[in-house]
XYZ file of C-alpha atoms in Angstrom:
652
model
C 191.784 -68.044 8.195
C 194.619 -70.222 6.958
C 193.885 -72.960 9.411
C 190.301 -73.320 8.161
C 191.193 -73.491 4.473
C 193.852 -76.093 5.108
C 191.438 -78.274 7.086
C 188.703 -77.936 4.456
C 190.993 -79.011 1.675
C 192.091 -82.039 3.592
C 188.484 -82.884 4.367
C 187.530 -82.731 0.680
C 190.247 -85.095 -0.377
C 190.136 -87.729 2.357
C 186.781 -87.042 4.105
C 188.423 -87.395 7.481
C 188.776 -84.919 10.360
C 191.433 -82.283 9.722
C 194.020 -83.535 12.189
C 194.240 -85.905 15.115
C 194.829 -82.925 17.392
C 191.071 -82.241 17.308
C 190.034 -85.793 18.064
C 192.584 -86.525 20.779
C 191.282 -84.087 23.378
C 187.701 -85.270 22.705
C 188.451 -88.939 23.395
C 189.883 -90.033 26.783
C 193.174 -91.859 26.325
C 193.241 -95.393 27.575
C 195.994 -97.345 29.316
C 197.341 -98.958 26.170
C 197.906 -95.452 24.793
C 199.945 -94.548 27.869
C 202.128 -97.611 27.381
C 202.867 -96.583 23.789
C 203.862 -93.144 24.979
C 206.152 -94.614 27.598
C 207.921 -96.840 25.107
C 208.306 -94.074 22.563
C 210.529 -91.060 22.920
C 207.669 -88.555 22.873
C 205.871 -87.552 26.095
C 202.313 -86.271 26.518
C 201.907 -82.529 26.015
C 202.134 -80.252 29.015
C 199.218 -78.111 30.152
C 200.485 -75.048 28.306
C 200.787 -76.948 25.052
C 197.301 -78.425 25.467
C 195.811 -74.982 25.966
C 197.443 -73.727 22.785
C 195.988 -76.618 20.830
C 192.508 -75.924 22.153
C 192.787 -72.255 21.204
C 193.760 -73.095 17.631
C 190.757 -75.380 17.135
C 188.113 -73.086 18.677
C 187.080 -71.604 15.298
C 186.312 -75.079 13.987
C 183.534 -75.486 16.513
C 181.685 -72.515 15.020
C 181.471 -74.138 11.608
C 178.559 -76.597 11.486
C 179.890 -78.514 8.540
C 183.279 -79.119 10.041
C 181.794 -80.210 13.352
C 179.442 -82.688 11.707
C 182.218 -84.133 9.565
C 184.540 -84.236 12.553
C 181.977 -86.027 14.724
C 181.379 -88.698 12.054
C 185.062 -89.211 11.484
C 185.729 -89.197 15.237
C 183.293 -92.066 15.705
C 184.999 -94.012 12.971
C 188.404 -93.392 14.504
C 187.135 -94.422 17.932
C 185.949 -97.709 16.438
C 189.329 -98.201 14.822
C 191.150 -97.455 18.071
C 188.871 -99.802 19.976
C 189.861 -102.554 17.578
C 193.539 -101.732 18.271
C 193.064 -101.995 22.069
C 191.599 -98.541 22.922
C 188.603 -97.758 25.175
C 184.995 -97.611 23.925
C 183.738 -94.803 26.199
C 181.239 -92.328 24.584
C 180.790 -88.789 25.957
C 178.009 -86.301 25.205
C 179.298 -83.013 26.641
C 182.431 -81.239 25.518
C 183.112 -79.972 29.094
C 183.123 -83.472 30.514
C 185.470 -84.548 27.744
C 187.885 -81.722 28.552
C 187.819 -82.501 32.300
C 188.481 -86.187 31.729
C 191.249 -85.266 29.327
C 192.910 -83.079 31.973
C 192.790 -85.850 34.531
C 194.242 -88.457 32.194
C 196.988 -86.130 31.034
C 197.938 -85.420 34.661
C 198.115 -89.120 35.431
C 200.197 -89.783 32.317
C 202.532 -86.955 33.210
C 203.111 -88.233 36.756
C 203.549 -91.811 35.591
C 206.039 -90.730 32.946
C 208.286 -89.100 35.570
C 208.947 -92.405 37.424
C 211.266 -95.265 36.628
C 210.123 -97.316 33.609
C 211.145 -100.649 35.077
C 209.075 -100.243 38.246
C 206.053 -99.157 36.230
C 206.323 -102.127 33.922
C 206.506 -104.471 36.932
C 203.449 -102.860 38.458
C 201.566 -103.177 35.155
C 202.473 -106.845 34.943
C 201.264 -107.397 38.505
C 198.091 -105.428 37.930
C 197.337 -107.204 34.620
C 195.590 -105.797 31.524
C 193.003 -103.079 31.907
C 189.341 -103.933 31.598
C 187.971 -102.880 28.248
C 184.507 -101.492 28.194
C 184.160 -100.679 31.893
C 180.979 -98.987 32.963
C 182.637 -96.083 34.857
C 186.074 -94.687 35.622
C 185.506 -94.823 39.403
C 185.397 -98.626 39.432
C 188.616 -98.875 37.456
C 190.336 -96.353 39.779
C 189.316 -98.350 42.847
C 190.688 -101.531 41.314
C 193.942 -99.763 40.488
C 194.307 -98.498 44.075
C 193.732 -101.967 45.508
C 196.310 -103.464 43.189
C 198.825 -100.737 43.983
C 198.369 -101.246 47.734
C 198.873 -104.979 47.291
C 202.069 -104.290 45.371
C 203.317 -101.994 48.166
C 202.525 -104.665 50.753
C 204.519 -107.214 48.778
C 207.442 -104.825 48.568
C 207.407 -104.142 52.331
C 207.181 -107.831 53.124
C 210.183 -108.480 50.927
C 212.192 -105.770 52.691
C 211.237 -107.191 56.085
C 212.324 -110.654 55.038
C 215.672 -109.299 53.849
C 216.211 -107.484 57.171
C 215.449 -110.644 59.148
C 217.902 -112.592 57.025
C 220.633 -110.019 57.686
C 219.921 -110.125 61.425
C 220.193 -113.906 61.438
C 223.547 -113.680 59.698
C 224.790 -111.202 62.311
C 223.590 -113.449 65.130
C 225.446 -116.358 63.563
C 228.618 -114.277 63.453
C 228.144 -113.300 67.114
C 227.602 -116.928 68.053
C 230.787 -117.908 66.278
C 232.703 -115.206 68.155
C 231.054 -116.278 71.407
C 232.116 -119.867 70.873
C 235.714 -118.705 70.623
C 235.563 -116.697 73.931
C 236.617 -118.377 77.168
C 238.010 -117.313 80.511
C 241.811 -117.298 80.844
C 243.426 -120.088 82.831
C 245.569 -119.567 85.907
C 248.759 -120.113 83.901
C 247.741 -117.455 81.377
C 246.960 -115.018 84.183
C 250.363 -115.644 85.755
C 252.079 -114.961 82.459
C 250.118 -111.708 82.068
C 251.065 -110.642 85.594
C 254.789 -111.086 84.882
C 254.864 -108.568 82.069
C 253.260 -105.183 81.432
C 249.484 -105.218 80.884
C 248.354 -106.020 77.368
C 245.777 -103.254 76.908
C 244.198 -104.494 73.632
C 243.745 -107.960 75.116
C 242.213 -106.536 78.289
C 239.862 -104.339 76.294
C 238.526 -107.187 74.177
C 238.163 -109.450 77.202
C 236.251 -106.756 79.107
C 233.870 -106.356 76.170
C 233.325 -110.114 75.976
C 232.702 -110.370 79.710
C 230.221 -107.496 79.701
C 228.405 -109.038 76.760
C 228.284 -112.403 78.502
C 227.024 -110.943 81.789
C 224.241 -109.047 80.033
C 222.759 -112.334 78.804
C 224.554 -115.005 80.757
C 222.200 -117.768 79.717
C 222.888 -117.269 76.019
C 226.561 -116.192 76.060
C 227.938 -118.117 78.989
C 231.604 -119.071 78.563
C 232.221 -122.787 78.572
C 232.805 -124.181 82.045
C 232.555 -120.795 83.834
C 230.191 -119.588 86.543
C 228.768 -116.112 86.869
C 230.852 -115.429 89.964
C 234.043 -116.268 88.101
C 233.081 -113.931 85.265
C 232.369 -111.092 87.699
C 235.679 -111.589 89.501
C 237.553 -111.627 86.204
C 235.736 -108.443 85.126
C 236.753 -106.696 88.366
C 240.387 -107.658 87.880
C 240.451 -106.565 84.234
C 238.728 -103.241 84.935
C 241.087 -102.521 87.799
C 244.189 -103.190 85.726
C 242.915 -101.414 82.596
C 241.495 -98.241 84.203
C 243.654 -98.129 87.357
C 241.083 -98.709 90.138
C 241.764 -100.446 93.414
C 239.865 -103.610 94.235
C 237.567 -101.982 96.810
C 236.282 -99.170 94.614
C 235.802 -101.233 91.463
C 234.080 -103.951 93.507
C 231.644 -101.419 94.983
C 230.829 -99.996 91.547
C 230.236 -103.489 90.138
C 227.748 -104.137 92.940
C 225.903 -100.855 92.329
C 225.501 -100.911 88.534
C 224.707 -103.530 85.883
C 227.592 -104.381 83.508
C 226.493 -102.224 80.577
C 225.834 -99.128 82.680
C 229.043 -99.724 84.632
C 231.074 -99.409 81.447
C 229.279 -96.179 80.539
C 230.025 -94.753 83.997
C 233.708 -95.681 83.909
C 234.095 -94.253 80.406
C 232.396 -91.033 81.564
C 234.895 -90.751 84.428
C 237.690 -90.755 81.857
C 236.326 -87.579 80.206
C 236.208 -84.056 81.579
C 232.835 -82.512 82.307
C 231.931 -79.319 80.404
C 232.879 -76.031 82.042
C 229.907 -74.128 83.427
C 229.449 -70.704 85.000
C 226.693 -69.170 87.126
C 225.428 -65.656 86.474
C 225.469 -63.349 89.497
C 221.952 -61.921 89.439
C 222.963 -59.324 92.029
C 224.886 -57.505 89.291
C 223.694 -58.607 85.839
C 221.358 -60.805 83.802
C 222.261 -63.985 81.948
C 221.300 -62.542 78.548
C 223.519 -59.477 78.967
C 226.421 -61.572 80.251
C 226.134 -63.997 77.336
C 226.227 -61.120 74.817
C 229.368 -59.666 76.375
C 231.173 -63.012 76.510
C 230.212 -63.834 72.913
C 231.809 -60.571 71.821
C 234.989 -61.638 73.635
C 235.173 -64.861 71.619
C 233.575 -67.268 74.095
C 231.491 -70.088 72.613
C 228.655 -70.754 75.053
C 225.059 -71.914 75.422
C 222.443 -71.882 78.197
C 223.168 -74.684 80.644
C 219.795 -76.430 80.577
C 216.078 -75.901 81.027
C 216.278 -76.515 84.786
C 218.626 -73.564 85.406
C 217.897 -69.917 84.665
C 221.361 -68.617 85.570
C 223.749 -71.267 84.203
C 225.874 -71.109 81.052
C 228.008 -73.885 79.567
C 231.352 -72.929 77.996
C 232.588 -74.974 75.025
C 235.746 -73.043 74.171
C 237.129 -69.571 74.693
C 239.769 -67.347 73.121
C 240.403 -65.690 76.499
C 240.939 -67.237 79.965
C 237.430 -67.618 81.333
C 238.676 -67.054 84.902
C 240.460 -63.771 84.172
C 238.026 -61.689 82.141
C 236.964 -58.216 83.330
C 233.470 -59.589 83.893
C 234.811 -62.324 86.175
C 236.890 -59.863 88.180
C 233.867 -57.567 88.444
C 231.814 -60.398 89.943
C 229.359 -60.893 87.079
C 229.715 -64.693 87.164
C 231.161 -67.541 89.182
C 232.985 -70.598 87.872
C 230.858 -73.401 89.285
C 230.040 -76.970 88.329
C 226.508 -77.735 87.224
C 226.052 -80.235 90.055
C 226.765 -77.511 92.642
C 223.610 -75.687 91.557
C 221.412 -78.545 92.743
C 221.703 -78.281 96.579
C 220.899 -74.557 96.546
C 217.936 -75.107 94.223
C 216.676 -77.822 96.575
C 217.164 -75.527 99.616
C 215.048 -72.794 97.916
C 215.985 -69.968 100.329
C 213.606 -67.062 100.819
C 214.222 -63.439 101.629
C 214.800 -62.299 105.220
C 215.671 -65.775 106.528
C 218.508 -66.998 108.743
C 220.503 -69.647 106.876
C 223.623 -71.636 107.774
C 226.079 -73.044 105.242
C 228.014 -75.568 107.313
C 230.867 -76.162 104.809
C 230.923 -72.960 102.750
C 234.342 -72.727 101.048
C 235.080 -71.666 98.334
C 231.766 -69.792 98.342
C 229.913 -70.908 95.212
C 226.837 -72.129 97.063
C 226.924 -69.286 99.600
C 226.947 -66.601 96.907
C 224.130 -68.405 95.083
C 222.050 -68.373 98.285
C 222.769 -64.656 98.739
C 221.685 -63.955 95.152
C 218.405 -65.820 95.660
C 217.824 -63.899 98.897
C 218.714 -60.598 97.144
C 221.185 -59.726 99.926
C 218.474 -59.786 102.592
C 218.322 -61.815 105.772
C 221.449 -63.364 107.299
C 223.798 -66.139 106.188
C 226.349 -67.865 108.409
C 229.133 -69.152 106.152
C 231.132 -71.587 108.250
C 234.409 -73.223 107.234
C 236.497 -75.423 109.489
C 239.803 -75.242 107.591
C 241.583 -71.912 108.006
C 243.450 -71.894 104.636
C 240.134 -72.077 102.769
C 238.738 -68.983 104.483
C 240.782 -66.750 102.196
C 239.072 -67.940 99.011
C 235.667 -67.796 100.714
C 235.993 -64.169 101.778
C 237.511 -63.146 98.433
C 234.585 -64.580 96.469
C 232.049 -62.996 98.803
C 233.611 -59.547 98.263
C 233.977 -60.029 94.501
C 230.347 -61.123 94.045
C 228.995 -58.201 96.085
C 227.515 -60.240 98.970
C 226.712 -58.134 102.039
C 224.443 -60.317 104.205
C 226.970 -63.014 105.180
C 229.007 -63.638 108.336
C 232.093 -65.825 107.915
C 232.974 -68.042 110.874
C 235.572 -70.722 111.585
C 234.148 -73.550 113.697
C 233.853 -77.288 113.651
C 230.450 -78.006 112.174
C 229.630 -80.334 115.052
C 230.020 -77.432 117.517
C 227.794 -74.966 115.664
C 224.640 -75.730 117.729
C 226.543 -74.626 120.846
C 227.792 -71.458 119.143
C 224.693 -70.342 117.251
C 222.196 -72.034 119.519
C 219.688 -74.779 118.973
C 216.446 -74.130 117.087
C 217.616 -70.688 115.959
C 217.806 -70.759 112.122
C 215.335 -71.316 109.295
C 217.353 -73.461 106.891
C 220.679 -75.302 106.841
C 222.736 -76.407 103.850
C 225.141 -79.251 104.587
C 227.410 -80.048 101.663
C 229.236 -82.622 103.735
C 232.899 -83.579 103.291
C 233.007 -86.918 101.497
C 235.220 -89.384 99.648
C 234.758 -87.645 96.262
C 233.950 -90.818 94.335
C 231.601 -88.836 92.095
C 234.297 -86.455 90.808
C 236.940 -88.925 89.660
C 237.254 -86.983 86.397
C 238.649 -84.040 88.417
C 240.815 -86.060 90.805
C 242.010 -89.422 89.493
C 243.859 -90.174 92.730
C 240.486 -91.255 94.159
C 240.774 -94.446 92.078
C 243.492 -95.864 94.307
C 243.392 -93.799 97.511
C 239.948 -94.598 98.921
C 239.448 -97.665 101.069
C 236.627 -99.137 103.131
C 238.028 -97.686 106.375
C 238.066 -94.163 104.956
C 234.493 -94.519 103.752
C 233.444 -95.534 107.279
C 235.219 -92.526 108.815
C 233.530 -90.151 106.403
C 230.163 -91.759 107.110
C 230.557 -91.330 110.887
C 231.555 -87.687 110.474
C 228.592 -87.065 108.183
C 226.205 -88.571 110.731
C 227.473 -86.195 113.401
C 227.223 -83.207 111.083
C 223.670 -83.932 109.974
C 222.491 -84.303 113.574
C 224.088 -80.943 114.396
C 222.460 -79.360 111.346
C 219.029 -80.674 112.366
C 219.476 -79.369 115.916
C 220.145 -75.824 114.630
C 216.912 -75.628 112.634
C 213.750 -74.295 114.228
C 210.804 -76.556 113.473
C 208.383 -73.716 114.274
C 209.800 -71.436 111.588
C 207.049 -69.856 109.480
C 208.931 -70.143 106.189
C 211.681 -72.683 106.826
C 212.512 -75.690 108.928
C 214.404 -77.451 106.117
C 217.780 -79.174 105.924
C 219.470 -80.080 102.618
C 222.148 -82.746 102.708
C 224.402 -83.279 99.681
C 227.640 -85.052 98.795
C 229.774 -85.554 95.696
C 230.010 -89.276 96.418
C 228.374 -92.366 94.919
C 228.784 -94.568 97.990
C 225.584 -95.745 99.653
C 227.234 -95.612 103.080
C 227.754 -91.847 102.677
C 224.333 -91.050 101.245
C 221.275 -93.191 101.918
C 222.705 -94.736 105.095
C 223.325 -91.278 106.613
C 219.807 -90.074 105.810
C 218.299 -93.266 107.210
C 220.302 -92.715 110.426
C 218.991 -89.133 110.724
C 215.409 -90.274 110.237
C 215.806 -92.671 113.141
C 217.500 -90.225 115.534
C 215.535 -87.009 114.950
C 211.920 -86.068 114.310
C 212.353 -85.261 110.613
C 210.887 -86.523 107.352
C 212.020 -86.548 103.749
C 210.352 -84.209 101.260
C 210.731 -83.826 97.516
C 213.835 -81.976 96.396
C 212.024 -79.876 93.808
C 214.250 -81.206 91.016
C 212.474 -82.639 87.981
C 215.336 -84.901 86.920
C 217.753 -87.291 88.562
C 217.428 -90.920 89.618
C 215.745 -92.012 92.808
C 217.855 -93.023 95.768
C 218.278 -96.621 96.895
C 215.688 -98.045 99.271
C 217.610 -101.307 99.467
C 221.210 -102.191 98.688
C 222.675 -105.639 99.228
C 221.859 -106.592 102.837
C 220.753 -103.054 103.800
C 217.071 -102.073 103.933
C 216.237 -98.375 104.174
C 212.982 -96.515 104.698
C 210.711 -96.342 101.633
C 210.696 -92.528 101.706
C 214.315 -92.526 100.531
C 213.030 -92.701 96.984
C 212.513 -88.921 97.342
C 216.260 -88.401 97.348
C 218.018 -87.830 94.042
C 221.185 -89.232 92.503
C 223.018 -87.690 89.528
C 225.535 -89.553 87.370
C 228.054 -88.311 84.795
C 227.049 -90.848 82.135
C 223.348 -89.944 82.445
C 223.195 -86.219 83.240
C 226.649 -85.105 81.984
C 227.626 -83.651 85.359
C 229.640 -84.780 88.349
C 228.249 -87.582 90.479
C 226.071 -86.059 93.197
C 223.522 -86.906 95.876
C 220.825 -84.534 97.203
C 218.285 -85.044 100.008
C 215.884 -82.560 101.618
C 214.589 -82.991 105.185
C 211.754 -81.215 106.989
C 212.010 -80.873 110.771
C 208.673 -81.762 112.326
C 209.356 -80.844 115.968
C 212.166 -79.610 118.171
C 212.076 -82.792 120.236
C 214.891 -85.239 119.555
C 214.776 -89.009 119.609
C 218.168 -89.113 121.324
C 218.926 -92.070 123.538
C 221.888 -94.021 124.791
C 222.442 -95.188 121.219
C 223.377 -91.635 120.231
C 226.104 -91.509 122.866
C 227.428 -94.862 121.748
C 227.439 -93.739 118.115
C 229.279 -90.533 119.002
C 231.874 -92.471 120.991
C 232.470 -94.846 118.075
C 232.853 -91.873 115.756
C 235.401 -90.273 118.045
C 237.321 -93.526 118.366
C 237.442 -93.979 114.601
C 238.609 -90.428 114.006
C 241.528 -90.710 116.430
C 244.802 -91.627 114.735
C 248.456 -91.628 115.683
C 249.174 -88.488 113.705
C 246.337 -86.365 115.140
C 247.529 -85.975 118.748
C 245.857 -82.617 119.234
C 242.489 -83.911 118.186
C 242.920 -86.926 120.460
C 243.645 -84.673 123.461
C 240.620 -82.537 122.714
C 238.419 -85.594 122.487
C 239.761 -86.913 125.785
C 239.012 -83.594 127.484
C 235.466 -83.721 126.186
C 235.052 -87.218 127.518
C 236.398 -86.243 130.947
C 234.016 -83.297 131.140
C 231.091 -85.462 130.193
C 232.069 -88.054 132.785
C 232.374 -85.403 135.499
C 228.996 -83.925 134.710
C 227.446 -87.383 134.705
C 229.067 -88.268 138.046
C 227.823 -85.011 139.614
C 224.335 -85.613 138.368
C 224.444 -89.159 139.744
C 225.539 -87.884 143.180
C 222.760 -85.315 143.230
C 220.228 -87.963 142.342
C 221.492 -90.216 145.141
C 221.311 -87.386 147.677
C 217.764 -86.565 146.623
C 216.744 -90.165 147.069
C 218.304 -90.316 150.531
C 216.684 -87.063 151.550
C 213.282 -88.345 150.501
C 213.735 -91.619 152.370
C 215.219 -90.053 155.537
C 213.322 -86.798 156.013
C 213.616 -86.880 159.830
C 217.371 -87.181 159.983
C 218.177 -84.368 157.586
C 217.793 -81.444 160.066
C 219.972 -82.825 162.878
C 222.812 -83.469 160.424
C 222.611 -79.898 159.208
C 222.652 -78.594 162.838
C 225.706 -80.671 163.653
C 227.539 -79.181 160.695
C 226.609 -75.675 161.890
C 227.919 -76.437 165.367
C 231.199 -77.613 163.971
C 231.588 -74.458 161.919
C 230.883 -72.259 164.953
C 233.463 -74.133 167.024
C 236.083 -73.615 164.343
C 235.307 -69.933 164.242
C 235.595 -69.657 168.015
C 238.907 -71.456 168.035
C 240.283 -69.185 165.349
C 239.070 -66.091 167.177
C 240.617 -67.269 170.436
C 243.951 -67.948 168.752
C 243.948 -64.507 167.251
C 243.197 -62.866 170.583
C 245.960 -64.819 172.273
C 248.414 -63.642 169.633
C 247.334 -60.038 170.092
C 247.724 -60.261 173.839
C 251.185 -61.733 173.456
C 252.162 -58.978 171.052
C 250.964 -56.278 173.434
C 252.883 -57.788 176.354
C 256.090 -57.872 174.316
C 255.607 -54.270 173.300
C 255.207 -53.194 176.947
C 258.344 -55.064 178.022
C 260.395 -53.396 175.306
C 259.293 -49.980 176.458
């Protein structure tokens, strides 16, 4: 072989091993060798190249002379390399030498792929390698410890840099805070003369919110917390267009940071959502059809199995063939919640007190699978048209539409006659400002009180209709699209006092708990089972949901109920509503007459019990008088007849 002859010739001349390729794989490279490779342009051979080298030198191992010469020369070279800074490790087996060579080559290869500067720094930190170590395991452990220490130093340095940056930012904030102060009365008068300076108001609102979050640290010079709150109310009202009552109520309900999130959420429209009509189709099939029509949609959320959210559409979402066929209903996500809390069952009798335009009623019918009976009541006649149209379009067949005042329904349908009642009460609409911005300036404290009184009457009527002995029902769900405590928690607390009902869980896994205390008001602890939903938290309209269970058909009514009803009627009477005032007066007169009759009967019964002996003679006297009158009348008639007969005879 040519390789053998070449090596033999070289061995005869210089008496050294043929090439360094044979000795390199047999001696483990040390760390100084790796540094020379890093500084030079050449890199250690890859695995494929190493295998080729081993294959070329296999025939040399068969020749005894070459091996002996190579071993002698290898020892001499190892001594030379140890003098130059190499390692003095001696190995007996060729297999162990090959394995160690593979490991060192892999380490060299990985180290060569990194940045040279970082490696040099690590080597400086680690220090020179120990020459003549007893085993490789000890050196590896030392290397790992040193590397971990280097990583710890690096992390500590990064942490120190981050803290320095944070301190600089805090200094900048402090400098800005020092410049902030409340405007004087003269400055406020000048602002009031001209149009509002929106950029100035925006920056001042941000500064006030920041100061109120941590008033101790960012307190404006010479200002109290009350002054900052009053200034924030004024600025928010002028910037976003709220009246003083509504913005003041919101400031009392929410902390400054959350208040800003809520107000900003009111300025944006909520996403459009639709509800699949399970009486006609499935959500998956409906989604496929609408996607083919160019509608970009997604499932509404994990808590709803029938909802879809619409992002954009190439066709009008309220005029598609599927909409006209009744496959889905345009409905806000918050309107799903009362029906889910009601949880109607098949073959039940259910009342929807305020049903128009029919979104909740059709949802109830779908859950009941068109079984049982639903009374869909609506007080306003113009809204009956949309209610009936949606019921026909959605294929609902178990519903009766009626037009009554919700307070009169117990007299019409009867008390203790239905299984469940849904009362989505009329309210101020302070939770849907994004749909109707006129709420910002139109609602006042007097209107909130009127709505609250009406809601108290309606919830008492709803409770009276429910049968507490129902096998499957006995539940009342009360909901509003308002954020006011007077329309939500106060109404439920009133119902708990006046009727034998208790609050139960709504069955909704999300939503914030209701208030158990607000300002000077203290409500029952069970009100934490109610749920509130906010646009800035749940990305839906502001909503309130409560679920009541009727425990017995006995009511806790007393004279206080009558007084409350009278105050409600007095508050609802206005100069414009003459017809309603007349109707209320008639009701009062009837009630007074019935009370007066009952009082007279009670008095007569008392007299009869006290004067048992005198009752019979009085009755006999009355009978005698009646008989005398009859006799007188009969005599007068006979006298007239006699006179008539005499005249007739004379004429003949």
